[in-house]
């Protein structure tokens, strides 16, 4: 996919996106087939592996990839498929559930900052500090004045990470309301998937419109050139993975990462 094709998924800072108008079924316009997509995915997986290997060797930058989306939007599946081939050394996934009492007794970024990547590391956030605006707002967990000021806190926090050498990419997995219904029903129908169900998912689903409204605000107010949001049409899993992988490979290639220079010229040395 070309830069221009991928550019449309990026939320331009200051633009007004409206999720109601974004097609979660975009795969229907895809000119290839699922088989072609999976083939391309294999090669993207290999390229991501190369990029991560170089980043790990280079040890001079940090990469943070954030996944957000409604329940059943496919965050776990996307992480599994996109990072399928990378070397588990140097890649970490941090999953953020409801904060513990101890976490709640600190500021909301305390637990997040601890999981942020170090040099040479790639860290994937499965949910993130954005829940401290999203669910907090939708479920009324804190007063408006608290979650409202977090927009600034988050933008400043991410800017600080960037200034200190962190490249940030944020993916919002966009599924339709009907697709969420279908996926949750499928979980109910399949006892093997019951472990995935949280009774709160059904309650959260009733708040769908409020979530969309909150996501609209987050996407509109926290996308930056140095920490952009990408809205990924996610009703079809293979299409979702294909777009995310294309974006990551394209963006990480732009960083022109290199293995460090050898400490000396080793050529011609005979190892005895
Ligand atoms: P899951 O990702 O499906 O395992 O669910 C994790 C749950 O934790 C979701 O319902 C999130 O909304 C919730 N959660 C994550 N972060 C926060 C937060 N900062 N405050 C309250 N709930 C949260
Ligand atoms: Mg949940």
PDB file of C-alpha atoms and ligand atoms in Angstrom:
ATOM      1  CA  UNK A   1       0.000   0.000   0.000  1.00  0.00           C
ATOM      2  CA  UNK A   2       1.282   3.457  -0.828  1.00  0.00           C
ATOM      3  CA  UNK A   3       1.884   6.315   1.601  1.00  0.00           C
ATOM      4  CA  UNK A   4      -1.090   8.132   0.133  1.00  0.00           C
ATOM      5  CA  UNK A   5      -3.385   5.144   0.623  1.00  0.00           C
ATOM      6  CA  UNK A   6      -2.305   4.784   4.232  1.00  0.00           C
ATOM      7  CA  UNK A   7      -2.466   8.486   4.982  1.00  0.00           C
ATOM      8  CA  UNK A   8      -6.259   8.441   5.062  1.00  0.00           C
ATOM      9  CA  UNK A   9      -6.293   6.325   8.227  1.00  0.00           C
ATOM     10  CA  UNK A  10      -4.301   8.909  10.134  1.00  0.00           C
ATOM     11  CA  UNK A  11      -6.231  11.468  12.141  1.00  0.00           C
ATOM     12  CA  UNK A  12      -4.824  14.821  11.089  1.00  0.00           C
ATOM     13  CA  UNK A  13      -4.149  16.913  14.167  1.00  0.00           C
ATOM     14  CA  UNK A  14      -6.917  19.427  14.603  1.00  0.00           C
ATOM     15  CA  UNK A  15      -9.242  17.761  12.089  1.00  0.00           C
ATOM     16  CA  UNK A  16     -12.776  16.776  12.973  1.00  0.00           C
ATOM     17  CA  UNK A  17     -13.333  13.069  12.652  1.00  0.00           C
ATOM     18  CA  UNK A  18     -16.722  11.580  13.205  1.00  0.00           C
ATOM     19  CA  UNK A  19     -16.753   7.836  13.761  1.00  0.00           C
ATOM     20  CA  UNK A  20     -20.393   7.669  12.712  1.00  0.00           C
ATOM     21  CA  UNK A  21     -19.228   8.494   9.211  1.00  0.00           C
ATOM     22  CA  UNK A  22     -16.334   6.057   8.992  1.00  0.00           C
ATOM     23  CA  UNK A  23     -17.016   2.733   7.342  1.00  0.00           C
ATOM     24  CA  UNK A  24     -15.988  -0.224   9.505  1.00  0.00           C
ATOM     25  CA  UNK A  25     -16.708  -2.451   6.480  1.00  0.00           C
ATOM     26  CA  UNK A  26     -14.186  -0.858   4.183  1.00  0.00           C
ATOM     27  CA  UNK A  27     -12.829  -4.302   3.255  1.00  0.00           C
ATOM     28  CA  UNK A  28     -15.717  -4.538   0.815  1.00  0.00           C
ATOM     29  CA  UNK A  29     -13.868  -2.062  -1.394  1.00  0.00           C
ATOM     30  CA  UNK A  30     -10.604  -3.983  -1.221  1.00  0.00           C
ATOM     31  CA  UNK A  31      -9.540  -5.074  -4.678  1.00  0.00           C
ATOM     32  CA  UNK A  32      -7.769  -8.237  -3.463  1.00  0.00           C
ATOM     33  CA  UNK A  33      -9.028 -11.356  -1.715  1.00  0.00           C
ATOM     34  CA  UNK A  34      -8.520 -12.650   1.799  1.00  0.00           C
ATOM     35  CA  UNK A  35      -5.866 -15.050   0.443  1.00  0.00           C
ATOM     36  CA  UNK A  36      -3.934 -12.218  -1.163  1.00  0.00           C
ATOM     37  CA  UNK A  37      -4.171 -10.231   2.074  1.00  0.00           C
ATOM     38  CA  UNK A  38      -2.832 -13.165   4.101  1.00  0.00           C
ATOM     39  CA  UNK A  39       0.031 -13.597   1.667  1.00  0.00           C
ATOM     40  CA  UNK A  40       0.918  -9.915   1.981  1.00  0.00           C
ATOM     41  CA  UNK A  41       0.589 -10.254   5.743  1.00  0.00           C
ATOM     42  CA  UNK A  42       3.277 -12.943   5.800  1.00  0.00           C
ATOM     43  CA  UNK A  43       5.722 -10.647   4.091  1.00  0.00           C
ATOM     44  CA  UNK A  44       4.766  -7.711   6.350  1.00  0.00           C
ATOM     45  CA  UNK A  45       5.313  -9.920   9.406  1.00  0.00           C
ATOM     46  CA  UNK A  46       8.832 -10.676   8.180  1.00  0.00           C
ATOM     47  CA  UNK A  47       9.575  -7.032   7.548  1.00  0.00           C
ATOM     48  CA  UNK A  48       8.312  -6.033  10.977  1.00  0.00           C
ATOM     49  CA  UNK A  49      10.575  -8.699  12.442  1.00  0.00           C
ATOM     50  CA  UNK A  50      13.567  -7.159  10.608  1.00  0.00           C
ATOM     51  CA  UNK A  51      12.646  -3.677  11.796  1.00  0.00           C
ATOM     52  CA  UNK A  52      12.259  -4.781  15.392  1.00  0.00           C
ATOM     53  CA  UNK A  53      15.546  -6.695  15.274  1.00  0.00           C
ATOM     54  CA  UNK A  54      17.299  -3.554  14.073  1.00  0.00           C
ATOM     55  CA  UNK A  55      15.602  -1.410  16.703  1.00  0.00           C
ATOM     56  CA  UNK A  56      16.615  -3.865  19.401  1.00  0.00           C
ATOM     57  CA  UNK A  57      20.222  -3.866  18.173  1.00  0.00           C
ATOM     58  CA  UNK A  58      20.341  -0.113  17.740  1.00  0.00           C
ATOM     59  CA  UNK A  59      19.202   0.462  21.343  1.00  0.00           C
ATOM     60  CA  UNK A  60      18.706   4.161  20.883  1.00  0.00           C
ATOM     61  CA  UNK A  61      14.969   4.538  20.505  1.00  0.00           C
ATOM     62  CA  UNK A  62      11.817   3.413  22.116  1.00  0.00           C
ATOM     63  CA  UNK A  63       8.642   2.401  20.306  1.00  0.00           C
ATOM     64  CA  UNK A  64       5.184   2.563  21.835  1.00  0.00           C
ATOM     65  CA  UNK A  65       2.130   1.185  20.065  1.00  0.00           C
ATOM     66  CA  UNK A  66      -1.266   1.806  21.616  1.00  0.00           C
ATOM     67  CA  UNK A  67      -4.393  -0.242  20.901  1.00  0.00           C
ATOM     68  CA  UNK A  68      -7.804   1.061  21.844  1.00  0.00           C
ATOM     69  CA  UNK A  69     -11.278  -0.003  20.812  1.00  0.00           C
ATOM     70  CA  UNK A  70     -14.634  -1.126  22.122  1.00  0.00           C
ATOM     71  CA  UNK A  71     -15.096  -4.560  23.694  1.00  0.00           C
ATOM     72  CA  UNK A  72     -14.677  -7.276  21.048  1.00  0.00           C
ATOM     73  CA  UNK A  73     -13.101  -4.840  18.595  1.00  0.00           C
ATOM     74  CA  UNK A  74     -10.196  -7.262  18.210  1.00  0.00           C
ATOM     75  CA  UNK A  75      -7.353  -5.718  20.187  1.00  0.00           C
ATOM     76  CA  UNK A  76      -5.996  -9.090  21.341  1.00  0.00           C
ATOM     77  CA  UNK A  77      -6.329 -10.680  17.921  1.00  0.00           C
ATOM     78  CA  UNK A  78      -4.685  -7.763  16.130  1.00  0.00           C
ATOM     79  CA  UNK A  79      -1.750  -7.821  18.563  1.00  0.00           C
ATOM     80  CA  UNK A  80      -1.365 -11.574  18.046  1.00  0.00           C
ATOM     81  CA  UNK A  81      -1.421 -11.374  14.255  1.00  0.00           C
ATOM     82  CA  UNK A  82       0.534  -8.185  13.646  1.00  0.00           C
ATOM     83  CA  UNK A  83       3.386  -9.094  16.015  1.00  0.00           C
ATOM     84  CA  UNK A  84       3.271 -12.757  15.129  1.00  0.00           C
ATOM     85  CA  UNK A  85       6.865 -12.968  13.891  1.00  0.00           C
ATOM     86  CA  UNK A  86       8.779 -10.538  16.071  1.00  0.00           C
ATOM     87  CA  UNK A  87      11.411 -11.676  18.517  1.00  0.00           C
ATOM     88  CA  UNK A  88       9.800 -11.828  21.986  1.00  0.00           C
ATOM     89  CA  UNK A  89      13.037 -10.380  23.408  1.00  0.00           C
ATOM     90  CA  UNK A  90      12.545  -6.674  23.330  1.00  0.00           C
ATOM     91  CA  UNK A  91       8.803  -6.753  22.700  1.00  0.00           C
ATOM     92  CA  UNK A  92       6.384  -6.462  25.579  1.00  0.00           C
ATOM     93  CA  UNK A  93       2.623  -6.245  25.825  1.00  0.00           C
ATOM     94  CA  UNK A  94       1.099  -4.281  28.695  1.00  0.00           C
ATOM     95  CA  UNK A  95      -2.596  -4.811  29.316  1.00  0.00           C
ATOM     96  CA  UNK A  96      -4.416  -2.220  31.365  1.00  0.00           C
ATOM     97  CA  UNK A  97      -7.530  -3.375  33.178  1.00  0.00           C
ATOM     98  CA  UNK A  98      -9.451  -1.595  35.905  1.00  0.00           C
ATOM     99  CA  UNK A  99      -6.894   0.022  38.221  1.00  0.00           C
ATOM    100  CA  UNK A 100      -6.202  -1.575  41.593  1.00  0.00           C
ATOM    101  CA  UNK A 101      -6.670   0.359  44.833  1.00  0.00           C
ATOM    102  CA  UNK A 102      -2.971   0.943  44.980  1.00  0.00           C
ATOM    103  CA  UNK A 103      -2.924   2.255  41.397  1.00  0.00           C
ATOM    104  CA  UNK A 104      -5.887   4.489  42.132  1.00  0.00           C
ATOM    105  CA  UNK A 105      -4.041   6.005  45.038  1.00  0.00           C
ATOM    106  CA  UNK A 106      -1.447   7.365  42.574  1.00  0.00           C
ATOM    107  CA  UNK A 107      -1.908   9.757  39.658  1.00  0.00           C
ATOM    108  CA  UNK A 108      -3.452   8.086  36.592  1.00  0.00           C
ATOM    109  CA  UNK A 109      -0.205   8.058  34.600  1.00  0.00           C
ATOM    110  CA  UNK A 110       1.816   6.352  37.315  1.00  0.00           C
ATOM    111  CA  UNK A 111       1.067   2.793  36.236  1.00  0.00           C
ATOM    112  CA  UNK A 112       1.323   3.742  32.568  1.00  0.00           C
ATOM    113  CA  UNK A 113       4.732   5.369  32.785  1.00  0.00           C
ATOM    114  CA  UNK A 114       6.223   2.296  34.436  1.00  0.00           C
ATOM    115  CA  UNK A 115       5.357   0.229  31.365  1.00  0.00           C
ATOM    116  CA  UNK A 116       6.632   2.733  28.802  1.00  0.00           C
ATOM    117  CA  UNK A 117       9.432   1.361  26.609  1.00  0.00           C
ATOM    118  CA  UNK A 118      13.161   1.737  27.277  1.00  0.00           C
ATOM    119  CA  UNK A 119      15.755   2.136  24.516  1.00  0.00           C
ATOM    120  CA  UNK A 120      15.610  -0.806  22.132  1.00  0.00           C
ATOM    121  CA  UNK A 121      12.200  -1.899  23.368  1.00  0.00           C
ATOM    122  CA  UNK A 122       8.898  -2.086  21.576  1.00  0.00           C
ATOM    123  CA  UNK A 123       5.935  -1.942  23.937  1.00  0.00           C
ATOM    124  CA  UNK A 124       2.356  -2.608  22.943  1.00  0.00           C
ATOM    125  CA  UNK A 125      -0.410  -1.196  25.098  1.00  0.00           C
ATOM    126  CA  UNK A 126      -3.607  -3.243  25.101  1.00  0.00           C
ATOM    127  CA  UNK A 127      -5.824  -0.416  26.401  1.00  0.00           C
ATOM    128  CA  UNK A 128      -4.002   2.507  27.903  1.00  0.00           C
ATOM    129  CA  UNK A 129      -4.122   5.861  29.670  1.00  0.00           C
ATOM    130  CA  UNK A 130      -6.962   6.738  27.282  1.00  0.00           C
ATOM    131  CA  UNK A 131      -9.305   4.630  29.437  1.00  0.00           C
ATOM    132  CA  UNK A 132      -8.723   7.250  32.108  1.00  0.00           C
ATOM    133  CA  UNK A 133     -10.752   9.571  29.937  1.00  0.00           C
ATOM    134  CA  UNK A 134     -13.012   7.110  28.103  1.00  0.00           C
ATOM    135  CA  UNK A 135     -14.476   4.689  30.609  1.00  0.00           C
ATOM    136  CA  UNK A 136     -14.096   7.227  33.388  1.00  0.00           C
ATOM    137  CA  UNK A 137     -16.286   9.630  31.430  1.00  0.00           C
ATOM    138  CA  UNK A 138     -18.833   7.127  30.166  1.00  0.00           C
ATOM    139  CA  UNK A 139     -19.265   5.368  33.528  1.00  0.00           C
ATOM    140  CA  UNK A 140     -19.087   8.612  35.466  1.00  0.00           C
ATOM    141  CA  UNK A 141     -16.251   7.305  37.609  1.00  0.00           C
ATOM    142  CA  UNK A 142     -14.919  10.790  38.226  1.00  0.00           C
ATOM    143  CA  UNK A 143     -16.237  14.318  37.798  1.00  0.00           C
ATOM    144  CA  UNK A 144     -15.934  16.035  34.433  1.00  0.00           C
ATOM    145  CA  UNK A 145     -13.315  18.450  35.661  1.00  0.00           C
ATOM    146  CA  UNK A 146     -11.004  15.501  36.359  1.00  0.00           C
ATOM    147  CA  UNK A 147     -11.262  13.685  33.006  1.00  0.00           C
ATOM    148  CA  UNK A 148     -11.429  16.945  31.064  1.00  0.00           C
ATOM    149  CA  UNK A 149      -8.003  18.107  32.196  1.00  0.00           C
ATOM    150  CA  UNK A 150      -6.561  14.711  31.337  1.00  0.00           C
ATOM    151  CA  UNK A 151      -6.654  15.561  27.629  1.00  0.00           C
ATOM    152  CA  UNK A 152      -3.868  18.060  28.295  1.00  0.00           C
ATOM    153  CA  UNK A 153      -2.049  15.772  30.669  1.00  0.00           C
ATOM    154  CA  UNK A 154      -2.005  12.994  28.102  1.00  0.00           C
ATOM    155  CA  UNK A 155      -0.851  15.191  25.231  1.00  0.00           C
ATOM    156  CA  UNK A 156       1.938  16.609  27.404  1.00  0.00           C
ATOM    157  CA  UNK A 157       2.913  13.168  28.696  1.00  0.00           C
ATOM    158  CA  UNK A 158       3.171  11.760  25.176  1.00  0.00           C
ATOM    159  CA  UNK A 159       5.137  14.814  24.075  1.00  0.00           C
ATOM    160  CA  UNK A 160       7.583  14.225  26.899  1.00  0.00           C
ATOM    161  CA  UNK A 161       7.971  10.565  25.883  1.00  0.00           C
ATOM    162  CA  UNK A 162       8.556  11.654  22.294  1.00  0.00           C
ATOM    163  CA  UNK A 163      11.133  14.274  23.301  1.00  0.00           C
ATOM    164  CA  UNK A 164      12.950  11.561  25.213  1.00  0.00           C
ATOM    165  CA  UNK A 165      13.147   9.294  22.158  1.00  0.00           C
ATOM    166  CA  UNK A 166       9.825   7.419  22.024  1.00  0.00           C
ATOM    167  CA  UNK A 167       8.003   6.955  18.726  1.00  0.00           C
ATOM    168  CA  UNK A 168       4.296   6.603  19.353  1.00  0.00           C
ATOM    169  CA  UNK A 169       1.609   5.058  17.123  1.00  0.00           C
ATOM    170  CA  UNK A 170      -1.985   4.778  18.290  1.00  0.00           C
ATOM    171  CA  UNK A 171      -4.591   2.519  16.712  1.00  0.00           C
ATOM    172  CA  UNK A 172      -8.306   2.763  17.246  1.00  0.00           C
ATOM    173  CA  UNK A 173     -10.030  -0.412  16.050  1.00  0.00           C
ATOM    174  CA  UNK A 174     -13.312   0.668  14.558  1.00  0.00           C
ATOM    175  CA  UNK A 175     -16.123  -1.901  14.537  1.00  0.00           C
ATOM    176  CA  UNK A 176     -19.794  -1.266  13.945  1.00  0.00           C
ATOM    177  CA  UNK A 177     -22.412  -1.651  16.629  1.00  0.00           C
ATOM    178  CA  UNK A 178     -23.887  -4.633  14.778  1.00  0.00           C
ATOM    179  CA  UNK A 179     -20.482  -6.317  14.518  1.00  0.00           C
ATOM    180  CA  UNK A 180     -19.975  -5.958  18.264  1.00  0.00           C
ATOM    181  CA  UNK A 181     -23.386  -7.505  18.872  1.00  0.00           C
ATOM    182  CA  UNK A 182     -22.513 -10.394  16.576  1.00  0.00           C
ATOM    183  CA  UNK A 183     -19.141 -11.007  18.254  1.00  0.00           C
ATOM    184  CA  UNK A 184     -20.522 -10.871  21.795  1.00  0.00           C
ATOM    185  CA  UNK A 185     -23.356 -13.225  20.782  1.00  0.00           C
ATOM    186  CA  UNK A 186     -20.799 -15.588  19.270  1.00  0.00           C
ATOM    187  CA  UNK A 187     -18.953 -15.625  22.581  1.00  0.00           C
ATOM    188  CA  UNK A 188     -22.182 -16.459  24.386  1.00  0.00           C
ATOM    189  CA  UNK A 189     -22.973 -19.235  21.922  1.00  0.00           C
ATOM    190  CA  UNK A 190     -19.556 -20.832  22.255  1.00  0.00           C
ATOM    191  CA  UNK A 191     -18.800 -22.152  25.766  1.00  0.00           C
ATOM    192  CA  UNK A 192     -15.074 -22.184  24.908  1.00  0.00           C
ATOM    193  CA  UNK A 193     -15.268 -18.418  24.668  1.00  0.00           C
ATOM    194  CA  UNK A 194     -17.138 -17.830  27.925  1.00  0.00           C
ATOM    195  CA  UNK A 195     -13.895 -17.005  29.709  1.00  0.00           C
ATOM    196  CA  UNK A 196     -13.653 -13.929  27.511  1.00  0.00           C
ATOM    197  CA  UNK A 197     -16.989 -12.564  28.646  1.00  0.00           C
ATOM    198  CA  UNK A 198     -17.174  -9.928  31.312  1.00  0.00           C
ATOM    199  CA  UNK A 199     -20.755  -9.251  32.431  1.00  0.00           C
ATOM    200  CA  UNK A 200     -19.861  -5.558  32.243  1.00  0.00           C
ATOM    201  CA  UNK A 201     -19.475  -5.916  28.456  1.00  0.00           C
ATOM    202  CA  UNK A 202     -23.268  -6.082  28.133  1.00  0.00           C
ATOM    203  CA  UNK A 203     -23.697  -2.984  30.277  1.00  0.00           C
ATOM    204  CA  UNK A 204     -20.949  -1.186  28.391  1.00  0.00           C
ATOM    205  CA  UNK A 205     -22.697  -2.039  25.148  1.00  0.00           C
ATOM    206  CA  UNK A 206     -25.771  -0.111  26.259  1.00  0.00           C
ATOM    207  CA  UNK A 207     -23.505   2.916  26.450  1.00  0.00           C
ATOM    208  CA  UNK A 208     -22.333   2.513  22.846  1.00  0.00           C
ATOM    209  CA  UNK A 209     -23.314   6.029  21.743  1.00  0.00           C
ATOM    210  CA  UNK A 210     -21.623   7.632  24.719  1.00  0.00           C
ATOM    211  CA  UNK A 211     -18.468   5.657  23.996  1.00  0.00           C
ATOM    212  CA  UNK A 212     -18.492   6.781  20.359  1.00  0.00           C
ATOM    213  CA  UNK A 213     -18.936  10.375  21.450  1.00  0.00           C
ATOM    214  CA  UNK A 214     -16.028  10.037  23.893  1.00  0.00           C
ATOM    215  CA  UNK A 215     -13.839   8.339  21.301  1.00  0.00           C
ATOM    216  CA  UNK A 216     -14.632  11.126  18.835  1.00  0.00           C
ATOM    217  CA  UNK A 217     -13.339  13.653  21.355  1.00  0.00           C
ATOM    218  CA  UNK A 218     -10.228  11.625  22.129  1.00  0.00           C
ATOM    219  CA  UNK A 219      -9.400  11.158  18.450  1.00  0.00           C
ATOM    220  CA  UNK A 220     -10.018  14.800  17.657  1.00  0.00           C
ATOM    221  CA  UNK A 221      -8.093  16.217  20.553  1.00  0.00           C
ATOM    222  CA  UNK A 222      -5.118  13.928  21.084  1.00  0.00           C
ATOM    223  CA  UNK A 223      -3.790  13.136  17.617  1.00  0.00           C
ATOM    224  CA  UNK A 224      -0.445  14.788  16.991  1.00  0.00           C
ATOM    225  CA  UNK A 225       2.121  14.554  14.213  1.00  0.00           C
ATOM    226  CA  UNK A 226       4.471  12.965  16.757  1.00  0.00           C
ATOM    227  CA  UNK A 227       1.817  10.687  18.299  1.00  0.00           C
ATOM    228  CA  UNK A 228      -0.863  10.147  15.662  1.00  0.00           C
ATOM    229  CA  UNK A 229      -4.060   8.186  15.945  1.00  0.00           C
ATOM    230  CA  UNK A 230      -5.012   5.809  13.145  1.00  0.00           C
ATOM    231  CA  UNK A 231      -8.609   4.714  12.718  1.00  0.00           C
ATOM    232  CA  UNK A 232      -8.650   1.141  11.472  1.00  0.00           C
ATOM    233  CA  UNK A 233     -11.768  -0.314   9.815  1.00  0.00           C
ATOM    234  CA  UNK A 234     -11.989  -3.493  11.865  1.00  0.00           C
ATOM    235  CA  UNK A 235     -15.153  -5.399  11.000  1.00  0.00           C
ATOM    236  CA  UNK A 236     -13.017  -7.941   9.101  1.00  0.00           C
ATOM    237  CA  UNK A 237     -10.075  -9.254  11.047  1.00  0.00           C
ATOM    238  CA  UNK A 238      -7.710  -9.956   8.133  1.00  0.00           C
ATOM    239  CA  UNK A 239      -8.327  -6.501   6.678  1.00  0.00           C
ATOM    240  CA  UNK A 240      -7.750  -4.837  10.058  1.00  0.00           C
ATOM    241  CA  UNK A 241      -4.431  -6.665  10.477  1.00  0.00           C
ATOM    242  CA  UNK A 242      -3.361  -5.842   6.929  1.00  0.00           C
ATOM    243  CA  UNK A 243      -3.871  -2.107   7.391  1.00  0.00           C
ATOM    244  CA  UNK A 244      -2.164  -1.969  10.796  1.00  0.00           C
ATOM    245  CA  UNK A 245       0.830  -3.963   9.552  1.00  0.00           C
ATOM    246  CA  UNK A 246       1.169  -1.799   6.473  1.00  0.00           C
ATOM    247  CA  UNK A 247       1.135   1.371   8.584  1.00  0.00           C
ATOM    248  CA  UNK A 248       3.656   0.078  11.105  1.00  0.00           C
ATOM    249  CA  UNK A 249       6.071  -1.240   8.498  1.00  0.00           C
ATOM    250  CA  UNK A 250       5.829   1.987   6.530  1.00  0.00           C
ATOM    251  CA  UNK A 251       6.315   4.214   9.587  1.00  0.00           C
ATOM    252  CA  UNK A 252       9.109   2.206  11.194  1.00  0.00           C
ATOM    253  CA  UNK A 253      10.950   2.046   7.862  1.00  0.00           C
ATOM    254  CA  UNK A 254      10.924   5.843   7.799  1.00  0.00           C
ATOM    255  CA  UNK A 255      12.938   5.878  11.036  1.00  0.00           C
ATOM    256  CA  UNK A 256      15.931   4.512   9.073  1.00  0.00           C
ATOM    257  CA  UNK A 257      17.142   2.470  12.017  1.00  0.00           C
ATOM    258  CA  UNK A 258      20.580   0.925  11.782  1.00  0.00           C
ATOM    259  CA  UNK A 259      22.603  -1.594  13.739  1.00  0.00           C
ATOM    260  CA  UNK A 260      25.244   0.187  15.812  1.00  0.00           C
ATOM    261  CA  UNK A 261      28.714   0.602  14.296  1.00  0.00           C
ATOM    262  CA  UNK A 262      31.043  -2.245  15.308  1.00  0.00           C
ATOM    263  CA  UNK A 263      33.509  -1.340  18.049  1.00  0.00           C
ATOM    264  CA  UNK A 264      36.415  -2.055  15.683  1.00  0.00           C
ATOM    265  CA  UNK A 265      37.144  -3.456  12.252  1.00  0.00           C
ATOM    266  CA  UNK A 266      36.798  -7.223  12.649  1.00  0.00           C
ATOM    267  CA  UNK A 267      37.415  -8.152   9.039  1.00  0.00           C
ATOM    268  CA  UNK A 268      40.186 -10.640   8.442  1.00  0.00           C
ATOM    269  CA  UNK A 269      40.263 -11.845  12.060  1.00  0.00           C
ATOM    270  CA  UNK A 270      40.779 -15.619  12.340  1.00  0.00           C
ATOM    271  CA  UNK A 271      39.055 -16.991  15.430  1.00  0.00           C
ATOM    272  CA  UNK A 272      41.244 -19.684  16.992  1.00  0.00           C
TER     273      UNK A 272
HETATM  274  P1  LIG B   1     -10.330  -6.274  28.904  1.00  0.00           P
HETATM  275  O1  LIG B   1      -9.388  -5.412  28.122  1.00  0.00           O
HETATM  276  O2  LIG B   1     -11.452  -6.810  28.090  1.00  0.00           O
HETATM  277  O3  LIG B   1      -9.601  -7.321  29.681  1.00  0.00           O
HETATM  278  O4  LIG B   1     -11.053  -5.362  29.973  1.00  0.00           O
HETATM  279  C1  LIG B   1     -10.373  -4.535  30.827  1.00  0.00           C
HETATM  280  C2  LIG B   1     -11.385  -3.652  31.517  1.00  0.00           C
HETATM  281  O5  LIG B   1     -10.707  -2.729  32.338  1.00  0.00           O
HETATM  282  C3  LIG B   1     -12.236  -2.851  30.545  1.00  0.00           C
HETATM  283  O6  LIG B   1     -13.583  -2.938  30.865  1.00  0.00           O
HETATM  284  C4  LIG B   1     -11.697  -1.455  30.700  1.00  0.00           C
HETATM  285  O7  LIG B   1     -12.610  -0.460  30.378  1.00  0.00           O
HETATM  286  C5  LIG B   1     -11.279  -1.465  32.156  1.00  0.00           C
HETATM  287  N1  LIG B   1     -10.306  -0.425  32.406  1.00  0.00           N
HETATM  288  C6  LIG B   1      -9.125  -0.238  31.793  1.00  0.00           C
HETATM  289  N2  LIG B   1      -8.520   0.879  32.223  1.00  0.00           N
HETATM  290  C7  LIG B   1      -9.364   1.430  33.127  1.00  0.00           C
HETATM  291  C8  LIG B   1      -9.317   2.615  33.911  1.00  0.00           C
HETATM  292  N3  LIG B   1      -8.268   3.432  33.854  1.00  0.00           N
HETATM  293  N4  LIG B   1     -10.348   2.876  34.740  1.00  0.00           N
HETATM  294  C9  LIG B   1     -11.396   2.038  34.815  1.00  0.00           C
HETATM  295  N5  LIG B   1     -11.512   0.901  34.082  1.00  0.00           N
HETATM  296  C10 LIG B   1     -10.511   0.610  33.254  1.00  0.00           C
HETATM  297 MG1  LIG B   2     -14.662  -5.422  29.024  1.00  0.00          MG
END
